[in-house]
CSV table of C-alpha atoms and ligand atoms in Angstrom, one decimal:
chain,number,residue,atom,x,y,z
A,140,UNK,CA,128.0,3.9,132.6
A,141,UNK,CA,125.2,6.1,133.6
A,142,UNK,CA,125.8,9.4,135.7
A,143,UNK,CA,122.7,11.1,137.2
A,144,UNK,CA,123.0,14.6,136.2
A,145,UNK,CA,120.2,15.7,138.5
A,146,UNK,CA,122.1,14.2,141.5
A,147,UNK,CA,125.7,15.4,140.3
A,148,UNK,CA,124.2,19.2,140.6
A,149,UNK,CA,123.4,18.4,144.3
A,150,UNK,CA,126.6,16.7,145.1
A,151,UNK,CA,128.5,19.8,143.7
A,152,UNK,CA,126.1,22.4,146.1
A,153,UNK,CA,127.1,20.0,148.7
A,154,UNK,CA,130.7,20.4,147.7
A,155,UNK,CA,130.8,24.2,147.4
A,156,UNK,CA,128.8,24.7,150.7
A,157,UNK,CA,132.0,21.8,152.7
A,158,UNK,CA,134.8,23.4,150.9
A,159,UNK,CA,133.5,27.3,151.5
A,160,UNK,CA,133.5,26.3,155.2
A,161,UNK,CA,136.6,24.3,155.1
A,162,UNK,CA,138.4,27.0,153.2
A,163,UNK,CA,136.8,30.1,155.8
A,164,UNK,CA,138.6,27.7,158.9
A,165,UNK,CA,141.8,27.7,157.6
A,166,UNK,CA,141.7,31.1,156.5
A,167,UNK,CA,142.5,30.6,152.6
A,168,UNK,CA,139.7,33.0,150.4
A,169,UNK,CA,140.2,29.7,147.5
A,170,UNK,CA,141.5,26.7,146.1
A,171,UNK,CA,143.3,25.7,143.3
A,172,UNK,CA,143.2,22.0,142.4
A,173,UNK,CA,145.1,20.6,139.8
A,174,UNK,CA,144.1,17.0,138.3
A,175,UNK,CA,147.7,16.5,138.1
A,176,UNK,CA,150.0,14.8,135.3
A,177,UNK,CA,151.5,11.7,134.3
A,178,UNK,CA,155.3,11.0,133.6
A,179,UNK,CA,157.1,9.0,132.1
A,180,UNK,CA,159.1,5.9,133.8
A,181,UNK,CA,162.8,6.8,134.2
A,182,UNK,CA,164.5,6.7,130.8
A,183,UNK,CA,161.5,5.6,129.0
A,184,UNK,CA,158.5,7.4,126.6
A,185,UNK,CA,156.3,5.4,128.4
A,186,UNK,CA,154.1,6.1,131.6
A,187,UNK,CA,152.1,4.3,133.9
A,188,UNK,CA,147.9,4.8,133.3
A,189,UNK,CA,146.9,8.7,134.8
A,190,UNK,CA,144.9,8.9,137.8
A,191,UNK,CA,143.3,12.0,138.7
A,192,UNK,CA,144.0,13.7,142.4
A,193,UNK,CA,141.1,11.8,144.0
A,194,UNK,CA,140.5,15.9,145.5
A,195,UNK,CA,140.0,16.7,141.8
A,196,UNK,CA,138.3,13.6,140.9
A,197,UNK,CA,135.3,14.5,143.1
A,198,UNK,CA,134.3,17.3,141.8
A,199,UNK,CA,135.2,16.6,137.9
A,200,UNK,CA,134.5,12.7,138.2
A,201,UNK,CA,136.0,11.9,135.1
A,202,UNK,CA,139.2,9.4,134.4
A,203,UNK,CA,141.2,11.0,131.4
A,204,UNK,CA,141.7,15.3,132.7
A,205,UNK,CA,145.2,15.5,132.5
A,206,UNK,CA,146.9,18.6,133.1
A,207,UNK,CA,143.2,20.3,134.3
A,208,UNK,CA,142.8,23.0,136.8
A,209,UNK,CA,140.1,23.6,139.0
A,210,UNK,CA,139.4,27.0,141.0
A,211,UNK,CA,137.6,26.6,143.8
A,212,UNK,CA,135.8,30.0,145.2
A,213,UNK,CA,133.5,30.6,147.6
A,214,UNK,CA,129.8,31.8,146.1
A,215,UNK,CA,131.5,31.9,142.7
A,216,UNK,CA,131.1,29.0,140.1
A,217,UNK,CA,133.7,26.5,140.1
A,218,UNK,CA,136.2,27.5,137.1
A,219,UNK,CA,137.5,24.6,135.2
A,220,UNK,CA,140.6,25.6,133.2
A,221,UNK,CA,140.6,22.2,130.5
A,222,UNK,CA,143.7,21.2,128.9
A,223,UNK,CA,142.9,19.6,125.4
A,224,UNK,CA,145.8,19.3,123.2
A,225,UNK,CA,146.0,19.1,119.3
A,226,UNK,CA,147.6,15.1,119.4
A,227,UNK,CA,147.2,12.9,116.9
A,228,UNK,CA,149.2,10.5,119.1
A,229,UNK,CA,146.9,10.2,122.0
A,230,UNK,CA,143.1,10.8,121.6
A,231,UNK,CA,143.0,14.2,123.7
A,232,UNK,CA,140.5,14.9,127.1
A,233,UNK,CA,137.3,15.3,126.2
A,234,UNK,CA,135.1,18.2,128.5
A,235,UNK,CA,132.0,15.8,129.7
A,236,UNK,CA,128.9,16.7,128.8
A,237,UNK,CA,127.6,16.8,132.6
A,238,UNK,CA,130.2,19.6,133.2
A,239,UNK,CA,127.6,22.3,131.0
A,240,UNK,CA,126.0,24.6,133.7
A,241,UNK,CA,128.0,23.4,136.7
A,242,UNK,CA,131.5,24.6,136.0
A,243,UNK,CA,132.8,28.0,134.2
A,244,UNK,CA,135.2,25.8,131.6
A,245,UNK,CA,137.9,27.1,129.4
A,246,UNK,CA,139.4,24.9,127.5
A,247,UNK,CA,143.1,25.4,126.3
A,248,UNK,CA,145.5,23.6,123.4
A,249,UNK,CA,148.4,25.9,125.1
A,250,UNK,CA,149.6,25.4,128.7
A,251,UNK,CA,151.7,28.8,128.6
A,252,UNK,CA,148.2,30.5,127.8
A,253,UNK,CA,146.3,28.3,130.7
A,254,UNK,CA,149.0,29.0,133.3
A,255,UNK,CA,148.7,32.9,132.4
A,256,UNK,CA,144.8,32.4,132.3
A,257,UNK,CA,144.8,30.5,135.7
A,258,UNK,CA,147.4,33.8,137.4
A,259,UNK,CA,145.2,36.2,135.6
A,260,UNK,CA,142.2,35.0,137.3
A,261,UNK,CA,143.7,34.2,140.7
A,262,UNK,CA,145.8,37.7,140.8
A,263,UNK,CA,143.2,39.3,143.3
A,264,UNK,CA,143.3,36.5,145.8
A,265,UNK,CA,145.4,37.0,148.5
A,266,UNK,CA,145.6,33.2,150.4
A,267,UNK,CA,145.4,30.2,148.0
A,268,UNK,CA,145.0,26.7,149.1
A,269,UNK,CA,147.3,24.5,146.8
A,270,UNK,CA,145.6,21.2,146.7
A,271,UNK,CA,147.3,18.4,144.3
A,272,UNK,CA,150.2,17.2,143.2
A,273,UNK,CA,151.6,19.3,140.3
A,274,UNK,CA,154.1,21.4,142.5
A,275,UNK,CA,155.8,22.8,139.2
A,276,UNK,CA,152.7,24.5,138.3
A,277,UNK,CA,152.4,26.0,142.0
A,278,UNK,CA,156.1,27.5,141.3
A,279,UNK,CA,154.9,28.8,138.4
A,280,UNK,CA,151.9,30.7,139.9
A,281,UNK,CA,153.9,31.7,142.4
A,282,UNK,CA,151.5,30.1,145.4
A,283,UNK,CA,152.8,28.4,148.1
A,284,UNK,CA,152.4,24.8,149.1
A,285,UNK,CA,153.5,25.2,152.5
A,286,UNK,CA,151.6,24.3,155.6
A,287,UNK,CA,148.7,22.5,153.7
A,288,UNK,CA,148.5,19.8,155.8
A,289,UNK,CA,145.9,20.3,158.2
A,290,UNK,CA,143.3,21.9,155.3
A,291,UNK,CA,144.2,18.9,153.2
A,292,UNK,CA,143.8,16.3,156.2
A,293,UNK,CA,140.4,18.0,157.0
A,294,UNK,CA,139.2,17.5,153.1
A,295,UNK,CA,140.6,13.9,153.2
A,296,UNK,CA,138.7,13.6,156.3
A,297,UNK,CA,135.6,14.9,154.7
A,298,UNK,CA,135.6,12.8,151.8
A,299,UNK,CA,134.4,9.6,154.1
A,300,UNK,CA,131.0,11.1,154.3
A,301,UNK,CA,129.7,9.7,150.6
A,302,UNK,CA,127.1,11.9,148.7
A,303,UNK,CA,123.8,10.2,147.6
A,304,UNK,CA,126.0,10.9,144.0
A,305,UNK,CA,129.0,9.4,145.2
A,306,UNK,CA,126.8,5.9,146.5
A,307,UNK,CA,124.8,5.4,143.2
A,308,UNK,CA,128.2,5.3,141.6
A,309,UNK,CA,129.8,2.6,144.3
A,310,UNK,CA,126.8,1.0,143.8
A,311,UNK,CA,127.6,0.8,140.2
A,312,UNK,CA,130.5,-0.2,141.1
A,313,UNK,CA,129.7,-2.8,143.2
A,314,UNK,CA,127.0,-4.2,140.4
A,315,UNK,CA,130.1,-4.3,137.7
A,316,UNK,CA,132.6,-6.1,140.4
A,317,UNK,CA,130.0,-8.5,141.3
A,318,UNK,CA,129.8,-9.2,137.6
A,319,UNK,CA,133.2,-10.1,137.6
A,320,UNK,CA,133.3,-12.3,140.1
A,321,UNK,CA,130.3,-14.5,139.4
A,322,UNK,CA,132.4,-15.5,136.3
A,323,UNK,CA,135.5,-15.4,137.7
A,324,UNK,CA,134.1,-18.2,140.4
A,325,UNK,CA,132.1,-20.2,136.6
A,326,UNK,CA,136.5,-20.1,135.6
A,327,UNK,CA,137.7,-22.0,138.9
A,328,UNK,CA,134.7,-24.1,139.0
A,329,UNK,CA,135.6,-25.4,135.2
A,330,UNK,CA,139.1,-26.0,136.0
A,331,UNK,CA,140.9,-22.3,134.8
A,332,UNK,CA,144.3,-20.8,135.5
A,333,UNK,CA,144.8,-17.7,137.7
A,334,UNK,CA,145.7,-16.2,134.4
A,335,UNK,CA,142.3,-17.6,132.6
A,336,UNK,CA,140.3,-16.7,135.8
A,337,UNK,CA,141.9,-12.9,135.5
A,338,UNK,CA,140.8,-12.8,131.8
A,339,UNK,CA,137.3,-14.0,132.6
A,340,UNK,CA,136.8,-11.5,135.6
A,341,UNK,CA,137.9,-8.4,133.2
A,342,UNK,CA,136.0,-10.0,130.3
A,343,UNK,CA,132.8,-10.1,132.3
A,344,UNK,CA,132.8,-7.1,134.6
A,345,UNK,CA,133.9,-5.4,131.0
A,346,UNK,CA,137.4,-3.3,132.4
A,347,UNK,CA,140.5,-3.5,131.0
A,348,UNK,CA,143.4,-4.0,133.1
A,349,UNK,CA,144.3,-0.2,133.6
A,350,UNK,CA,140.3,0.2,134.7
A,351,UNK,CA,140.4,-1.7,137.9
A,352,UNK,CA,140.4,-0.1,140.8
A,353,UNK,CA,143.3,-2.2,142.0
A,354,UNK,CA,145.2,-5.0,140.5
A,355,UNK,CA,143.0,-7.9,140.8
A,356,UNK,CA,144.0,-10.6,143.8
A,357,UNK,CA,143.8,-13.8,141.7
A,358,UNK,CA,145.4,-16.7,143.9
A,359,UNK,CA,144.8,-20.7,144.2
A,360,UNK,CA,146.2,-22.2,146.8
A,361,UNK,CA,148.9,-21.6,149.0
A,362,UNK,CA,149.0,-18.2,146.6
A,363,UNK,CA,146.2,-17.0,149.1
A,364,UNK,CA,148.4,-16.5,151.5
A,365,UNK,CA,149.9,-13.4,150.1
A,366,UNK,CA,147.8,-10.8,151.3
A,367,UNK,CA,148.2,-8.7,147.9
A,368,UNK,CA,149.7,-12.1,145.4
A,369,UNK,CA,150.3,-10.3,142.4
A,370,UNK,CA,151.1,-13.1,139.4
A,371,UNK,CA,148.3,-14.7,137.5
A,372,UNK,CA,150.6,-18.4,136.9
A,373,UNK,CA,149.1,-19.5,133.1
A,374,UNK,CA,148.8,-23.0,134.2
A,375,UNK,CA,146.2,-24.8,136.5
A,376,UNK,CA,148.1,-26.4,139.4
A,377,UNK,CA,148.1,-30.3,139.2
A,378,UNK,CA,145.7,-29.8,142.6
A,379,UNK,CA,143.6,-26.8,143.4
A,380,UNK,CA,142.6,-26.4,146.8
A,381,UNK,CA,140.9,-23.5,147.5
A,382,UNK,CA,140.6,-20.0,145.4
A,383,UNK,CA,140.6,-16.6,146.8
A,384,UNK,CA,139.7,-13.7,144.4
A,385,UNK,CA,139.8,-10.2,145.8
A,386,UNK,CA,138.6,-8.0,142.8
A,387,UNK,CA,136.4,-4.7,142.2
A,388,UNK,CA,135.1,-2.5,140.0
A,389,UNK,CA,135.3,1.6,138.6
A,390,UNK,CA,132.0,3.6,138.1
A,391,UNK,CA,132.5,7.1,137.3
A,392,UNK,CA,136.0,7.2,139.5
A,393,UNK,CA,134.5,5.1,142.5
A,394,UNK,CA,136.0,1.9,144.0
A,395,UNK,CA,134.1,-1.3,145.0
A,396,UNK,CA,136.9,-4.0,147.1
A,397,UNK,CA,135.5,-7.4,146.7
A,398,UNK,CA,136.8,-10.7,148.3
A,399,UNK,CA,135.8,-14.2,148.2
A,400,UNK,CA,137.2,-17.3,148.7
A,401,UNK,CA,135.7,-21.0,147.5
A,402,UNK,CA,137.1,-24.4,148.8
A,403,UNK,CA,137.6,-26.5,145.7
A,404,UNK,CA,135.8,-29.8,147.3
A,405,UNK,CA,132.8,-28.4,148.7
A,406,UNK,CA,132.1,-30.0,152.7
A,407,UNK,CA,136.2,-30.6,153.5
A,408,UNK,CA,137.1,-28.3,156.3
A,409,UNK,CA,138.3,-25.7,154.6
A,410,UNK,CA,135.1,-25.1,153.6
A,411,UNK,CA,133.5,-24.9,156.9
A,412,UNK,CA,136.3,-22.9,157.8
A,413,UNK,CA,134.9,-20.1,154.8
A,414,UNK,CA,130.9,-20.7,156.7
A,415,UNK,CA,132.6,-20.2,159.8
A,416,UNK,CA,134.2,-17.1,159.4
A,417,UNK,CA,131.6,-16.1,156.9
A,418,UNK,CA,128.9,-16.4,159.7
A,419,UNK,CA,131.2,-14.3,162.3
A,420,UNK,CA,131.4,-11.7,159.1
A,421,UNK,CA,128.2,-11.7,158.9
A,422,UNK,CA,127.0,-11.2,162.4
A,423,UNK,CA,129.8,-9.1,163.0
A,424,UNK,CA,128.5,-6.3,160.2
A,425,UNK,CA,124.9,-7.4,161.2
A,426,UNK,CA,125.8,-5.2,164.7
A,427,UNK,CA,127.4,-2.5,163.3
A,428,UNK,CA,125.1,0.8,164.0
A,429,UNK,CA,126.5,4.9,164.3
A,430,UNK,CA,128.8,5.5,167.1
A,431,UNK,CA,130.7,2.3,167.6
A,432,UNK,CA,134.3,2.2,167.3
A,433,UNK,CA,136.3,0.5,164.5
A,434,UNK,CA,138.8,-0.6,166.5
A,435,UNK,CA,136.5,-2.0,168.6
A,436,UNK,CA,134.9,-4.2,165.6
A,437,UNK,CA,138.5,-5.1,164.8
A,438,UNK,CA,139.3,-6.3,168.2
A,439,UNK,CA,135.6,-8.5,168.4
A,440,UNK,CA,136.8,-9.9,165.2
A,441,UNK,CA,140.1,-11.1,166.7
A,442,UNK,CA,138.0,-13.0,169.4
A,443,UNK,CA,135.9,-14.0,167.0
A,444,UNK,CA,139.1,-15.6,165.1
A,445,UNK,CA,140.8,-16.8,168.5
A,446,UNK,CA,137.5,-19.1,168.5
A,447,UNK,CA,137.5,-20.7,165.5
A,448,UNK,CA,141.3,-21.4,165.9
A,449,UNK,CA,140.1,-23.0,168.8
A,450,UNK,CA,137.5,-24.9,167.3
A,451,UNK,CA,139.1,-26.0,164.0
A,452,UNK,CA,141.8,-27.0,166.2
A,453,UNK,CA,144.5,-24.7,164.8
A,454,UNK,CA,145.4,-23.8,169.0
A,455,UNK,CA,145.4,-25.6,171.6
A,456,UNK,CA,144.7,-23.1,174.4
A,457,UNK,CA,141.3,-21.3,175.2
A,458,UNK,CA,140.2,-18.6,173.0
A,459,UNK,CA,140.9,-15.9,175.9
A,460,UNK,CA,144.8,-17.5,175.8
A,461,UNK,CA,144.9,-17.2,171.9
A,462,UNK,CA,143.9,-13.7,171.5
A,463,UNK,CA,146.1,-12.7,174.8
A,464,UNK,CA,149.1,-14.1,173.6
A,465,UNK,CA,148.5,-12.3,169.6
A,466,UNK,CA,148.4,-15.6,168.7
A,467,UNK,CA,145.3,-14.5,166.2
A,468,UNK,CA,147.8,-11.4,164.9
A,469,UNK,CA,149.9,-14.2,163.1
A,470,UNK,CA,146.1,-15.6,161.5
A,471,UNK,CA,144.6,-12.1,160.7
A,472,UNK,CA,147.6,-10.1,160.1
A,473,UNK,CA,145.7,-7.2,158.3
A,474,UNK,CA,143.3,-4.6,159.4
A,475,UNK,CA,139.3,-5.5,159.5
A,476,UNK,CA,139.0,-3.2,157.0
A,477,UNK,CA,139.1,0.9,155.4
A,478,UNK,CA,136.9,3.6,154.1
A,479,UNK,CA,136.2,3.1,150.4
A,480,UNK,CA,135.3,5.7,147.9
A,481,UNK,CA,137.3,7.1,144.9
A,482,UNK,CA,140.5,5.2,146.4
A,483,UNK,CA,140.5,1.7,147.1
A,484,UNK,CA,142.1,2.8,150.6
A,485,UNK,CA,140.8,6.0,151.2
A,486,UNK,CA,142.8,8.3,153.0
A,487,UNK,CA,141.4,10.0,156.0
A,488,UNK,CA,140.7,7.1,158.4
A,489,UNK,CA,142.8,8.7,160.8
A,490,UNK,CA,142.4,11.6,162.0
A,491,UNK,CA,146.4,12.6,162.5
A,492,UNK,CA,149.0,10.3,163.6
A,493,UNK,CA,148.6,11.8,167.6
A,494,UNK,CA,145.0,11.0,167.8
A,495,UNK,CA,145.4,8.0,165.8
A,496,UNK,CA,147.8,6.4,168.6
A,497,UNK,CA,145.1,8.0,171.5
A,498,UNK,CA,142.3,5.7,169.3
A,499,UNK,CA,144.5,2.3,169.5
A,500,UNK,CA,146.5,3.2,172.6
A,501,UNK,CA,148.2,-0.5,172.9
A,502,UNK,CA,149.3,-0.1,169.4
A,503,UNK,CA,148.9,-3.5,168.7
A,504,UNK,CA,147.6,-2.9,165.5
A,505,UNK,CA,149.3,-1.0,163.3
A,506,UNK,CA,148.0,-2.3,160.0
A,507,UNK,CA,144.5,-1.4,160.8
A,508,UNK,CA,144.0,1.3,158.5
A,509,UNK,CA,140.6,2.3,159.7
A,510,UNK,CA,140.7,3.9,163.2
A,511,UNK,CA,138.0,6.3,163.5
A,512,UNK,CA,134.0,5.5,164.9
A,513,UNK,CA,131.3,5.0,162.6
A,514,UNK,CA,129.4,8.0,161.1
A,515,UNK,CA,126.7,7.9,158.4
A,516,UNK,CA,127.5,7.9,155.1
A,517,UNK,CA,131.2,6.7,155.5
A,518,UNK,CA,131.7,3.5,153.4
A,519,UNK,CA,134.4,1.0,154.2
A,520,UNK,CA,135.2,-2.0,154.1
A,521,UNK,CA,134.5,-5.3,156.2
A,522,UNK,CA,136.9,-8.1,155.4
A,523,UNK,CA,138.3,-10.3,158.1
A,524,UNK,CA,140.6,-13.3,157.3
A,525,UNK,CA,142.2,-16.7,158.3
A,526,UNK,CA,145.4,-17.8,156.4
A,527,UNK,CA,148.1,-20.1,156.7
A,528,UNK,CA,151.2,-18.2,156.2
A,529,UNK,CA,154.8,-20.0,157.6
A,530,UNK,CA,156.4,-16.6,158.1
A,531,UNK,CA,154.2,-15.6,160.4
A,532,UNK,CA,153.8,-18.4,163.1
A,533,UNK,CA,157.5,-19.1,162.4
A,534,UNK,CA,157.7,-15.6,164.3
A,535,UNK,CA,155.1,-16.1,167.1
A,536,UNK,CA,157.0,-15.5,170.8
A,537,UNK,CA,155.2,-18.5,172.2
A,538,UNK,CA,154.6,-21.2,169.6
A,539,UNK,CA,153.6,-24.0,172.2
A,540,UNK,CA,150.3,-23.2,172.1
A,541,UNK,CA,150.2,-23.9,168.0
A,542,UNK,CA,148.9,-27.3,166.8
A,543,UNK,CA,151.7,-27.0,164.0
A,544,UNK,CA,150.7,-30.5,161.7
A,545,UNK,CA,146.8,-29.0,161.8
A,546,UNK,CA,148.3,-25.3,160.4
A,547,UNK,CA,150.8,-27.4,158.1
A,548,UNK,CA,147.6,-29.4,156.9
A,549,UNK,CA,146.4,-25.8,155.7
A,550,UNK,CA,149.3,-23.8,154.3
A,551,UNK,CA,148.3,-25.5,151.0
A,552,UNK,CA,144.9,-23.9,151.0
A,553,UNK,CA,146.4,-20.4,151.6
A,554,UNK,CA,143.9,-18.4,153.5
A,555,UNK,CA,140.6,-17.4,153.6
A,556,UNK,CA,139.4,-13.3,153.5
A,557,UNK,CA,136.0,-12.4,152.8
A,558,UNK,CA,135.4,-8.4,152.0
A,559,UNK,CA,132.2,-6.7,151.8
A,560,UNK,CA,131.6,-3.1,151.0
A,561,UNK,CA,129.2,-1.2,153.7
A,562,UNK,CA,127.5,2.0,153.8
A,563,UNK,CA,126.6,3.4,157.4
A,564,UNK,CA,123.2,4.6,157.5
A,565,UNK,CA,121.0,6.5,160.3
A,566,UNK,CA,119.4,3.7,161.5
A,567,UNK,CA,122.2,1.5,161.5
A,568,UNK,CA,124.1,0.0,158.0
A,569,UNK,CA,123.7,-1.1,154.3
A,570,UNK,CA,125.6,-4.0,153.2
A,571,UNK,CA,126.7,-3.4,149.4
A,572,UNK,CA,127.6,-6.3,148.4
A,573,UNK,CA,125.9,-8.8,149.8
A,574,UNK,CA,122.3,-8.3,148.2
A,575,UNK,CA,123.8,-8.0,144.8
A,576,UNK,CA,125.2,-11.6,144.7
A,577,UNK,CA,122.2,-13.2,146.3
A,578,UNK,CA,120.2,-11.3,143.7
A,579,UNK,CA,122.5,-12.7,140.7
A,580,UNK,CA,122.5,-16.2,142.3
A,581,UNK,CA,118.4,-15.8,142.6
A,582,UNK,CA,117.9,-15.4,138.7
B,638,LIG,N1,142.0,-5.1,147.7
B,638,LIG,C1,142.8,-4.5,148.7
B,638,LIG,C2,142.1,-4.6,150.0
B,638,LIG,O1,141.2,-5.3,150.2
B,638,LIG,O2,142.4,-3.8,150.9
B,639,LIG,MN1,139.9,-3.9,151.1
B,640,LIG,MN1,140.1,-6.2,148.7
C-alpha cells in the first residue's frame, strides 16, 4: 500500500494549524489522544480485531498502535508516546517508518514508565482535552473527561473536510474495493454461493476478513432485502434472482462503501428496475454542486423513487400521492447516504441533535444519517435503493394504493441499492467510484 510521505507532512501542518485553533476556542492549551485498547469478550482470552480512535487514526494512520498516546500541542511537535511490548505471543506495533521527522516518538516496553512519561510531560499544562476512549488512563493522569462534547463534536465535524492525503488514500481505497467487486460479480456470473462470492471478493481485493472496512453485504435474492444481511449461506440457491454486493476496501485507515446489484437474467424487469434507478443515481449526483442541501437530495431521491414505483407499476396512484402518503419510506427505508472517511459512517454529519431536527424539521427521516449542506472536500456517500421487504408495506397506514401481486412478484429479487463514493469539489463534484469500474471494464 503506498503512503505519500511528501503529502502526509502537509496533511499533519494542516492538522496542527485545525487542532491549535480548535483547541484555542475551547480554551484547552493541549490534547491528549489515546489510540485506545482492545479487550477481551466477557470470560474469554480472546478479543475482537483493534481499531484505532478514528481521532488518533488521522494523525498516526496506521492499523495495529495499541495502547499509543499522542500529545497534541500547539507550535510544539506532536509527541507520540509508542507502546511496543516484549511478546512473543503477538507480533508487537511497529513505529512506521513515515512517523521519522513528523512526530517526537518514545517508544516504551513498560506502561507504568509511559503513564509516568506521558504526566511528566503534561505536568505544566493546566487544561487538557481528553480525546479517546481509554478512560482508565485519563484517571490515571488525573485529567478530566468531563464536558468534551462540544470540542470533540467540532473535531468530528472537521474530519468531513478530507485532506489531498486523506483522498489519495480513499482513492486507494476505492481502486482495492473495486478490485473486489469485479470478481465478486466473475463469482455470481459462474454460478457461486454467497459464501464462495465472499471468498472471491477478499481473495481479489487482497483483505482478510478483519481488513474490511465493514463486514461485506453478500446477499442473492430475497437476502437483499436485509439492509445489512450478514450470513454468506455455502450453497447456491436452486434459483438466483438477482445479487446485491455492498463491499469496500482499507488504504492506510480509509473507508471506500461500494454497492451494486446485478439481475441474474439480464433484460427481465428487474433489470430495468437497476438502469432505472441507476440513471436517477446518476443524474441525481450529476447535479450535486457546493451549497445544496442533503436533505434536499434525499427528498429529490424520494420523488425520483415515487416515479418509478409508478412506472414499474409497484403503486397505483400518481407519483405526487406516493411520496405524500410515505409510501416510498416503506421502498427506500434508509438514508441517501453519509460522509465517508476513516469510518464507514463518519460521525459528524450532524451538527448536534438541536440543529439536526432544525435541518429536517418534519422529521420524517430519521435514518438519514447525513443532514448537513455540501462543502468541498467532504466525501460521502450516494446510494439510493428499491427493495421488496414484507415488513415494511405490511406496516404502511394506507396500503390501497399498493399493487401487492406486482411487490409479491419482487420480494424474491430482494432489492436493489447502488452506492457510490463522491468527493465535493469547488466547481462542483468527483465521483469515486464510477471512473474506476468503467476503466477496469475498458481494459
Ligand atoms: N455499507 C454500509 C452502508 O452502505 O452504509
Ligand atoms: Mn454506505
Ligand atoms: Mn455500503
Amino acid at each position: 500500500m503506498s503512503f505519500d510521505r511528501t503529502s502526509f507532512r502537509d496533511h499533519i501542518e494542516f492538522l496542527c494549524r485545525e487542532w491549535e485553533r480548535v483547541l484555542n476556542e475551547h480554551q484547552f492549551d493541549a490534547a491528549l489522544v489515546p489510540a485506545g485498547s482492545n479487550s477481551n469478550y466477557f470470560a474469554d482470552d480472546q478479543s475482537p480485531p483493534f481499531r484505532p480512535n478514528p481521532h488518533f487514526a488521522r494523525w498516526v494512520p496506521e492499523p495495529l498502535t495499541e495502547n499509543a498516546v499522542l500529545l497534541i500541542r500547539p507550535g510544539v511537535m506532536p509527541k507520540l508516546f509508542f507502546y511496543q511490548p516484549d511478546d512473543f505471543w503477538y507480533v508487537p506495533p511497529q513505529v512506521p517508518a513515515w512517523a521519522d521527522g513528523v512526530f517526537d516518538v518514545a517508544v516504551y516496553r513498560d506502561t507504568e514508565i509511559q503513564i509516568k512519561d506521558i504526566a511528566a510531560t503534561t505536568h505544566a499544562l493546566t487544561n487538557i482535552a481528553y480525546v479517546g476512549p481509554d478512560t482508565e488512563l485519563a484517571g490515571n493522569l488525573a485529567i478530566t473527561t468531563d464536558d468534551l462534547g462540544p470540542l470533540i463534536d467540532q473535531l468530528d465535524y472537521g474530519r468531513s473536510f478530507k485532506t489531498p492525503f486523506e483522498i489519495t488514500n480513499m482513492k486507494g481505497a476505492t481502486a482495492i474495493g473495486v478490485r473486489g467487486h469485479l470478481a465478486a460479480h466473475r463469482a455470481f456470473s459462474s454460478g457461486a454461493s454467497e459464501f464462495d462470492i465472499h471468498m472471491a471478493y477478499l481473495e481479489a481485493s487482497k483483505q482478510t476478513e478483519s481488513e474490511l472496512p465493514y463486514p461485506n453485504i453478500i446477499a442473492l435474492n430475497e437476502h437483499a432485502g436485509t439492509l445489512h444481511y450478514q450470513h454468506y449461506d455455502r450453497d447456491t440457491p436452486e434459483h438466483v434472482h438477482s445479487f446485491l454486493i455492498d463491499a469496500g476496501g482499507k488504504c492506510n485507515g480509509y473507508h471506500s462503501d461500494i454497492t451494486r446489484t446485478y439481475s441474474a437474467t439480464p433484460g427481465d424487469d428487474f433489470d430495468s428496475l437497476i438502469n432505472a434507478l441507476d440513471e436517477k443515481q446518476q443524474a441525481l449526483i450529476s447535479d450535486i454542486s457546493l451549497g445544496l442541501s442533503y436533505l434536499d437530495l434525499h427528498e429529490r431521491m424520494h420523488h425520483d423513487i415515487a416515479e418509478l414505483l409508478v412506472a414499474f407499476e409497484f403503486v397505483t396512484c400518481s407519483p405526487e400521492a406516493a411520496f405524500n402518503q410515505r409510501l416510498t419510506d416503506a421502498f427506500f427505508p434508509h438514508g441517501l447516504g453519509h460522509l465517508l472517511g476513516l469510518q464507514t459512517h463518519d460521525v459528524g454529519s450532524r451538527l448536534t441533535a438541536t440543529q439536526a431536527e432544525t435541518q429536517d424539521p418534519s422529521g420524517r427521516f430519521p435514518t438519514l444519517r447525513l443532514a448537513r449542506q455540501i462543502e468541498a472536500n467532504q466525501v460521502f456517500t450516494v446510494e439510493p435503493g428499491i427493495y421488496f421487504i414484507p415488513m415494511l408495506i405490511d406496516s404502511v397506514e394506507n396500503p390501497s394504493d399498493i399493487n401487492r401481486e406486482r411487490f409479491q412478484a419482487f420480494v424474491p429479487f430482494g432489492g436493489i441499492r447502488i452506492e457510490d463514493n463522491i468527493l465535493a469539489t469547488q466547481d462542483g463534484h468527483e465521483n469515486l467510484t464510477r471512473p474506476v469500474f468503467e476503466a477496469a471494464l475498458a481494459q
